[in-house]
Amino acid sequence: MDQNFDVIVIGSGPGGYVCAIRAAQLGLKTACVEKRETLGGTCLNIGCIPSKALLQSSENFHEIAHGAKEHGIEIGEIKLDLARMQARKGEVVTANTKGVEFLFKKNKVTWIKGAAKFLSATEIDVAGTSYTAKNFVIATGSESVPLKGVEVDEKKIVTSTGALELDAVPKHLVVIGGGVIGLELGSVWHRLGAEVTVIEFLDHITPGLDLEISSQFQKILTKQGFKFRLGQKVTGAKVTDAGVTLTVEPAKGGPAETVEADIVLLAIGRYAYTGGLGLDAAGVETDERGRVKTDAHFATNIPHIFAIGDVITGPMLAHKAEDEGVAIAERLAGQAGHVNYDAIPSVVYTWPEVAAVGKSEEELKKAGIAYKVGKFPFTANGRARAMAATDGFVKILSDAASDKLLGAHIIGPDAGTLIAELTTAIEFGASAEDVARICHAHPTLSEAVKEAALAVDGRALHI
Ligand SMILES: Cc1cc2nc3c(=O)[nH]c(=O)nc-3n(C[C@H](O)[C@H](O)[C@H](O)COP(=O)(O)OP(=O)(O)OC[C@H]3O[C@@H](n4cnc5c(N)ncnc54)[C@H](O)[C@@H]3O)c2cc1C
């Protein structure tokens, strides 16, 4: 195997594998190092893809069990075959990881198997062989943040990885952390029959989301049966024969109490992962949170070493990592790769979905930017009524003076798909009026987007 490349990408997650493909497309001799047995990183193996497979299966199960009757469909007793559901998830993951393998072959990207370790700023070691490259791209991703006193065994106290592998539905699942991953995986097991309690340090769930959306989200999940203990912190966990006993205290301090669970999911965030990479040998600097320090063009402090994805600053999202992968590959090929961080959507794949792009109201207030708000509820959308999915609303924020779109937030059916239109609009510098004047097919959920854009100027038609 060749040992000298134009580009060596370290890590084959969505950042790394997309970067490698784009670099190869542009004629660079490219290799990608991966220490996992399969390609695709966290996202394809233990993240986005398996979680969405289980979210879809559990949504189907729940809809058949609880939603069919309203549509006039009578079904006898339904049974859960969890082993089959898990096997299907595995098949979906394999199809995706094999897909990346195929794309590497198609684009002539060399897959170097093993863990990469910098020997110097110009050379890495993988399984005893050294490789050199004109440029290195670090894309080593992230890992689950541990919590003192809560020892993960991936059986009774699990991270998202263990929560994707459970072979029985827990009676009581306690989720530590009310963020996206905890709520998505909490939803999976709740739909399949688990009682779910979420313990969150802050006084609201989904930190970072527009507060009005997150408060509505919490109300909807509570209506579904989720229990929330906000403003509380877990200080210890003891595994017993029956399950796990958690010690919980008010976040601001106060008397401790215990909470019993069959399974505990620890989901308090993820941290940039550079373990064993030998950053010291290369002289690459990290910041106070262990993230690889980069400038606006993904360059580290060492010439010819770059970094992208979860291992650097910014939202830990697969598509953010992918776009950075493309941008750096294009820069290395002499082009002008660029990522617009104002137009990166984020989606929570629960039911209903939650999606956002651009600024929240809180961010605009903090920045002192005057804005207008337009809102439209799904209760007033014909298609949502036909679907029996009227929970939620669309909220659009635009500049008070110019009407330029600044942010969009959706909680409701298919929010993750609907947000694409508003992301496109923001990318093109559109105003709320531009969106309002676009013809939207009837009857579609996207009409709620148009109506919210009309509402920015106080002229929604269907409410
Ligand atoms: C349960 C879960 C659900 C998620 N769902 C979503 C979602 O729906 N949408 C979304 O946008 N994001 C989601 N994410 C986040 C998403 O998975 C990450 O943002 C994304 O994977 C980051 O990509 P990356 O390329 O930076 O790193 P990663 O995907 O973490 O890949 C890094 C790779 O580098 C490898 N590696 C590390 N060190 C070395 C080394 N020294 N040598 C060789 N290889 C190495 C690792 O084995 C890994 O395969 C989810 C995450 C989790 C955990």
XYZ file of C-alpha atoms and ligand atoms in Angstrom:
516
model
C 0.000 0.000 0.000
C 1.139 3.564 -0.741
C 2.447 5.419 2.278
C 2.580 8.963 0.873
C -0.538 10.968 0.122
C -1.646 14.479 -0.762
C -4.222 14.301 2.047
C -4.663 11.934 4.958
C -7.979 12.336 6.773
C -8.065 10.903 10.316
C -11.520 9.570 11.180
C -14.252 8.391 8.793
C -17.330 10.019 10.340
C -19.480 12.328 8.197
C -16.769 14.991 8.429
C -13.903 12.697 7.510
C -15.446 10.456 4.867
C -17.086 13.352 3.013
C -13.809 15.304 3.128
C -11.948 12.281 1.716
C -14.443 11.774 -1.111
C -14.416 15.466 -2.080
C -10.603 15.629 -1.961
C -10.385 12.564 -4.214
C -13.002 14.025 -6.579
C -10.738 17.064 -6.919
C -7.795 14.895 -7.963
C -5.917 14.711 -4.653
C -4.335 11.390 -3.688
C -6.339 10.710 -0.539
C -6.382 8.256 2.370
C -8.748 8.028 5.331
C -7.721 6.337 8.586
C -10.393 4.677 10.726
C -9.853 2.695 13.917
C -13.389 1.294 14.023
C -14.110 -1.927 12.075
C -16.549 -0.096 9.818
C -16.611 3.314 8.136
C -19.050 6.140 8.897
C -18.044 7.212 12.423
C -20.420 7.929 15.276
C -23.168 9.048 12.910
C -23.564 5.876 10.858
C -22.568 3.307 13.497
C -23.896 4.520 16.857
C -25.550 7.891 16.227
C -27.829 9.461 13.636
C -28.600 6.370 11.575
C -29.345 3.668 14.210
C -31.277 6.190 16.322
C -33.411 7.209 13.354
C -34.026 3.555 12.454
C -35.354 2.900 15.978
C -37.266 6.192 16.026
C -39.028 5.195 12.786
C -39.794 1.643 13.969
C -41.056 2.794 17.357
C -43.133 5.540 15.724
C -44.759 2.941 13.452
C -45.441 0.725 16.478
C -46.941 3.565 18.476
C -49.051 4.847 15.589
C -50.498 1.398 14.904
C -51.175 0.841 18.614
C -52.586 4.260 19.448
C -53.213 6.308 16.308
C -54.899 3.866 13.929
C -58.281 3.864 15.707
C -58.830 7.583 15.094
C -58.479 6.910 11.363
C -61.120 4.176 11.535
C -58.663 1.315 11.436
C -59.353 -1.461 13.951
C -56.426 -3.731 14.688
C -56.409 -6.621 17.131
C -53.736 -7.045 19.740
C -50.328 -5.934 18.446
C -47.065 -7.483 19.572
C -43.564 -6.076 19.729
C -40.759 -8.166 18.218
C -37.864 -6.146 19.655
C -35.238 -8.588 18.378
C -36.476 -8.046 14.801
C -36.648 -4.280 15.326
C -33.031 -4.287 16.537
C -31.951 -6.584 13.689
C -33.534 -4.211 11.166
C -31.665 -1.300 12.754
C -28.447 -3.311 12.282
C -29.286 -3.896 8.613
C -29.868 -0.173 8.083
C -26.505 0.622 9.703
C -24.680 -1.985 7.599
C -26.265 -0.720 4.373
C -24.979 2.767 5.216
C -21.466 1.817 6.348
C -21.035 -0.478 3.325
C -22.266 2.414 1.208
C -19.328 4.539 2.386
C -16.962 1.631 1.641
C -18.366 1.538 -1.905
C -17.959 5.313 -2.270
C -14.318 5.059 -1.151
C -13.650 2.425 -3.818
C -15.528 4.413 -6.466
C -13.547 7.570 -5.700
C -10.226 5.775 -5.120
C -9.893 6.809 -1.485
C -7.476 4.495 0.358
C -8.916 3.167 3.643
C -6.109 2.777 6.189
C -7.377 0.482 8.961
C -6.298 1.230 12.527
C -5.725 4.083 14.952
C -3.662 7.029 13.726
C -1.049 8.589 15.984
C 1.059 11.593 15.030
C 4.800 10.871 15.177
C 5.556 14.451 14.120
C 3.777 17.248 12.270
C 4.368 15.450 8.971
C 4.036 11.758 9.794
C 1.548 9.402 11.436
C 1.756 5.812 12.597
C -1.089 3.362 11.973
C -0.633 -0.198 13.272
C 3.147 -0.002 13.056
C 3.362 1.532 9.570
C 4.187 5.178 9.079
C 2.446 7.389 6.526
C 3.201 10.913 5.327
C 1.027 13.484 3.626
C 1.214 17.038 2.312
C -1.841 17.801 4.457
C -3.631 16.119 7.371
C -7.272 16.635 8.331
C -8.212 15.672 11.893
C -11.833 14.459 12.041
C -11.783 12.287 15.147
C -15.219 13.321 16.382
C -16.606 13.139 19.900
C -17.502 10.859 22.821
C -20.206 10.920 25.536
C -19.445 13.192 28.479
C -19.045 11.137 31.695
C -20.646 12.165 35.020
C -18.878 11.811 38.347
C -20.595 9.201 40.500
C -22.481 7.642 37.583
C -20.374 4.775 36.264
C -21.419 3.646 32.783
C -21.506 -0.159 32.279
C -23.544 -0.002 29.027
C -25.969 -2.504 30.607
C -27.925 -0.783 33.377
C -26.246 2.602 33.129
C -25.892 3.304 29.443
C -24.780 6.045 27.078
C -26.613 6.499 23.775
C -24.583 3.544 22.456
C -26.044 1.146 25.048
C -29.504 2.724 24.782
C -29.556 1.747 21.104
C -28.838 -1.893 21.994
C -31.315 -2.709 24.801
C -32.809 -6.190 24.344
C -35.868 -5.551 26.512
C -38.100 -2.536 27.054
C -37.231 -1.073 30.480
C -40.109 -0.523 32.901
C -38.644 2.774 34.044
C -35.976 4.553 32.018
C -34.380 7.553 33.672
C -32.641 9.903 31.262
C -29.997 12.191 32.730
C -29.978 15.259 30.481
C -32.882 16.866 28.628
C -30.996 17.445 25.372
C -31.623 16.125 21.873
C -30.074 12.659 22.263
C -31.799 11.968 25.602
C -35.213 13.028 24.308
C -34.889 11.089 21.042
C -33.843 7.856 22.730
C -36.288 8.489 25.575
C -39.000 8.716 22.886
C -37.963 5.391 21.353
C -38.369 3.498 24.630
C -41.412 5.487 25.745
C -43.244 4.584 22.524
C -42.381 0.943 23.098
C -43.877 1.041 26.599
C -41.293 2.389 29.066
C -42.091 4.952 31.700
C -39.567 7.753 31.059
C -38.311 10.350 33.533
C -35.918 13.064 32.384
C -33.687 14.740 34.973
C -32.267 18.044 33.762
C -29.924 20.440 35.554
C -31.354 23.564 33.886
C -34.902 24.840 34.362
C -35.766 24.020 30.733
C -35.111 21.209 28.248
C -33.162 21.336 24.940
C -30.629 24.038 25.873
C -29.865 26.328 22.946
C -33.323 26.063 21.375
C -35.643 29.079 21.222
C -37.270 29.104 24.676
C -40.856 29.362 23.433
C -40.285 26.245 21.313
C -38.595 24.313 24.108
C -41.399 25.142 26.548
C -44.027 23.978 24.010
C -41.922 20.863 23.347
C -41.872 20.020 27.046
C -45.657 20.468 27.273
C -46.233 18.126 24.315
C -43.865 15.465 25.686
C -45.531 15.748 29.110
C -48.914 15.213 27.435
C -47.427 12.091 25.830
C -46.477 10.788 29.284
C -42.862 11.924 29.787
C -42.025 13.018 33.337
C -39.593 15.897 33.837
C -37.556 16.807 36.905
C -36.032 20.153 35.975
C -33.491 22.114 38.002
C -32.160 18.883 39.506
C -28.782 17.177 39.406
C -27.806 13.533 39.744
C -24.973 13.135 42.239
C -24.621 9.365 42.400
C -25.802 6.035 40.984
C -25.794 2.612 42.639
C -26.422 -0.505 40.586
C -28.637 -3.005 42.449
C -30.098 -6.405 41.501
C -33.347 -4.675 40.613
C -31.850 -1.795 38.650
C -30.230 1.487 39.580
C -30.761 3.843 42.526
C -29.953 7.434 41.662
C -29.264 10.190 44.156
C -30.810 13.448 43.019
C -30.461 16.947 44.479
C -31.857 20.345 43.544
C -29.351 22.012 41.168
C -29.170 25.017 43.500
C -28.493 22.768 46.512
C -30.859 21.211 49.043
C -31.842 17.832 50.443
C -31.036 14.759 48.354
C -33.610 12.101 47.426
C -33.428 8.809 45.566
C -34.985 7.778 42.267
C -35.278 4.113 41.182
C -34.756 3.083 37.563
C -34.384 -0.147 35.578
C -32.098 1.561 33.100
C -30.347 4.920 33.310
C -29.365 6.747 30.122
C -26.554 9.232 30.656
C -26.948 11.902 27.960
C -25.433 15.135 29.243
C -23.520 15.994 26.082
C -20.463 15.041 24.058
C -16.854 16.175 24.179
C -14.244 16.510 21.424
C -12.243 13.297 21.177
C -8.486 13.249 20.469
C -7.462 10.278 22.656
C -4.274 8.521 21.534
C -3.876 10.845 18.551
C -0.528 12.192 19.703
C -1.417 15.853 19.203
C 1.600 16.751 21.372
C 4.009 15.079 18.967
C 2.574 17.194 16.153
C 2.434 20.351 18.315
C -1.297 20.875 17.653
C -3.006 23.106 20.229
C -6.377 22.436 21.865
C -8.664 24.851 23.709
C -9.884 24.779 27.331
C -12.537 22.181 26.380
C -10.104 19.889 24.583
C -11.292 20.897 21.102
C -8.670 21.246 18.378
C -8.113 24.991 17.924
C -8.688 26.182 14.365
C -9.040 29.473 12.524
C -12.000 30.333 10.281
C -10.490 28.144 7.551
C -10.063 25.000 9.698
C -6.280 25.513 10.024
C -4.657 24.493 13.308
C -1.585 26.293 14.646
C 0.578 23.798 12.682
C 0.910 24.341 8.915
C -0.696 21.580 6.838
C -2.747 20.199 9.725
C -6.463 21.017 9.678
C -9.462 19.911 11.737
C -13.224 19.644 11.169
C -16.440 18.289 12.685
C -17.215 17.495 16.329
C -13.547 17.768 17.308
C -13.585 21.557 16.694
C -15.905 24.309 17.892
C -19.510 24.663 16.678
C -22.659 22.556 16.746
C -22.025 18.808 16.985
C -24.044 17.872 13.923
C -23.311 15.484 11.069
C -24.200 17.950 8.297
C -22.020 20.663 9.890
C -19.118 18.181 9.862
C -19.887 17.230 6.234
C -19.974 20.828 5.035
C -16.683 21.523 6.791
C -15.246 18.397 5.155
C -16.197 19.680 1.706
C -14.931 23.192 2.457
C -11.479 22.070 3.617
C -11.102 19.583 0.740
C -11.878 22.393 -1.707
C -9.405 24.724 0.007
C -6.691 22.058 -0.178
C -7.401 21.771 -3.901
C -6.929 25.524 -4.310
C -10.609 26.454 -4.298
C -12.487 28.732 -1.869
C -14.429 26.353 0.403
C -16.721 28.076 2.876
C -19.381 27.204 5.489
C -22.230 29.597 6.351
C -22.756 28.990 10.074
C -25.891 31.174 10.043
C -27.660 28.619 7.889
C -27.070 25.303 9.646
C -30.358 23.635 10.538
C -30.796 21.429 13.594
C -33.527 18.854 14.066
C -34.886 16.805 16.963
C -36.427 13.651 15.477
C -39.109 13.105 18.100
C -42.853 13.248 17.414
C -43.595 15.988 16.736
C -40.234 16.985 15.313
C -38.487 20.175 16.325
C -36.327 22.089 13.865
C -34.472 25.372 13.886
C -32.193 27.470 11.731
C -30.571 30.838 12.423
C -31.075 32.854 15.574
C -33.475 32.291 18.481
C -35.398 35.175 20.073
C -33.075 35.009 23.066
C -29.986 35.342 20.839
C -31.463 38.324 18.982
C -32.362 40.051 22.258
C -28.870 39.440 23.602
C -27.315 40.855 20.429
C -29.619 43.918 20.606
C -31.105 43.220 17.159
C -34.656 44.520 16.622
C -36.853 41.827 15.069
C -40.400 40.961 14.020
C -42.122 37.638 14.793
C -44.619 35.688 12.694
C -46.273 32.525 14.028
C -48.746 30.026 12.657
C -50.141 26.977 14.488
C -50.602 23.576 12.847
C -54.160 23.494 14.289
C -55.035 25.937 11.466
C -53.342 23.906 8.716
C -55.685 21.680 6.683
C -53.129 18.960 5.997
C -52.091 18.723 9.658
C -55.760 18.266 10.582
C -56.114 15.544 7.952
C -53.064 13.834 9.427
C -54.367 14.212 13.023
C -51.048 15.920 13.776
C -51.899 19.436 14.873
C -49.461 19.868 17.785
C -47.003 22.735 17.326
C -46.407 25.865 15.267
C -44.029 27.641 12.884
C -42.221 30.738 14.126
C -40.301 33.086 11.834
C -38.050 35.916 12.984
C -37.044 38.699 10.616
C -35.132 41.952 10.905
C -37.411 44.774 12.080
C -36.090 47.228 9.502
C -35.121 45.156 6.441
C -37.409 42.092 6.956
C -34.384 39.845 6.227
C -34.910 36.366 7.717
C -32.885 35.918 10.897
C -34.239 32.686 12.319
C -36.930 30.052 11.917
C -38.226 27.571 14.464
C -40.720 24.802 13.908
C -42.299 22.323 16.257
C -44.698 20.052 14.448
C -45.139 17.209 11.979
C -42.185 16.864 9.569
C -40.504 19.972 10.987
C -37.128 18.512 9.917
C -38.194 18.552 6.270
C -40.029 21.892 6.467
C -36.951 23.677 7.832
C -35.098 23.066 4.534
C -37.142 25.753 2.764
C -36.285 28.323 5.427
C -32.621 27.282 5.438
C -32.543 27.873 1.680
C -34.234 31.233 2.182
C -31.684 32.293 4.810
C -28.807 31.088 2.618
C -30.131 33.272 -0.221
C -30.599 36.292 2.072
C -34.381 36.240 1.597
C -36.897 38.352 3.516
C -39.996 36.998 5.268
C -42.022 38.609 2.484
C -40.060 36.632 -0.140
C -41.165 33.391 1.569
C -44.718 34.706 1.963
C -44.983 35.424 -1.775
C -43.815 31.939 -2.862
C -46.634 29.676 -4.059
C -46.930 26.666 -1.709
C -48.888 23.573 -2.756
C -52.232 22.959 -1.076
C -52.880 21.089 1.120
C -49.364 20.709 2.523
C -47.723 21.311 5.875
C -45.477 23.818 4.107
C -48.425 26.205 3.913
C -47.866 26.755 7.653
C -44.407 28.113 6.744
C -45.936 30.535 4.219
C -48.587 31.607 6.742
C -45.965 32.240 9.454
C -44.049 34.366 6.930
C -47.275 36.288 6.188
C -47.855 36.650 9.931
C -44.545 38.523 10.278
C -46.370 41.397 8.593
C -49.667 40.728 10.383
C -51.374 39.335 7.298
C -51.762 35.583 7.770
C -54.812 34.438 5.831
C -56.013 31.291 7.564
C -56.169 32.383 11.187
C -27.143 8.895 19.462
C -26.708 10.021 18.538
C -27.594 10.508 17.614
C -27.213 11.537 16.763
N -28.105 11.986 15.843
C -27.764 12.984 15.012
C -28.675 13.437 14.006
O -29.792 12.946 13.885
N -28.260 14.414 13.171
C -27.022 14.989 13.284
O -26.701 15.894 12.506
N -26.133 14.571 14.207
C -26.477 13.575 15.064
N -25.572 13.128 15.980
C -24.246 13.769 16.025
C -23.351 13.221 14.906
O -23.254 11.827 15.039
C -21.988 13.880 14.972
O -22.139 15.285 14.926
C -21.128 13.449 13.785
O -20.976 12.054 13.768
C -19.754 14.128 13.846
O -18.997 13.704 12.763
P -17.414 13.688 12.801
O -17.002 13.257 11.436
O -16.908 14.961 13.326
O -17.019 12.583 13.890
P -17.494 11.094 14.191
O -18.715 10.734 13.460
O -17.511 10.977 15.673
O -16.340 10.195 13.589
C -15.055 10.205 14.100
C -14.383 8.911 13.718
O -12.989 9.032 13.983
C -12.513 7.789 14.437
N -11.262 8.029 15.155
C -11.081 8.703 16.325
N -9.771 8.754 16.647
C -9.113 8.093 15.661
C -7.748 7.811 15.416
N -6.783 8.243 16.235
N -7.429 7.090 14.313
C -8.392 6.648 13.473
N -9.696 6.894 13.657
C -10.056 7.622 14.722
C -13.632 7.262 15.315
O -13.544 5.864 15.444
C -14.866 7.704 14.522
O -15.286 6.687 13.656
C -25.912 12.083 16.835
C -25.005 11.573 17.759
C -25.388 10.559 18.606
C -24.393 10.006 19.588
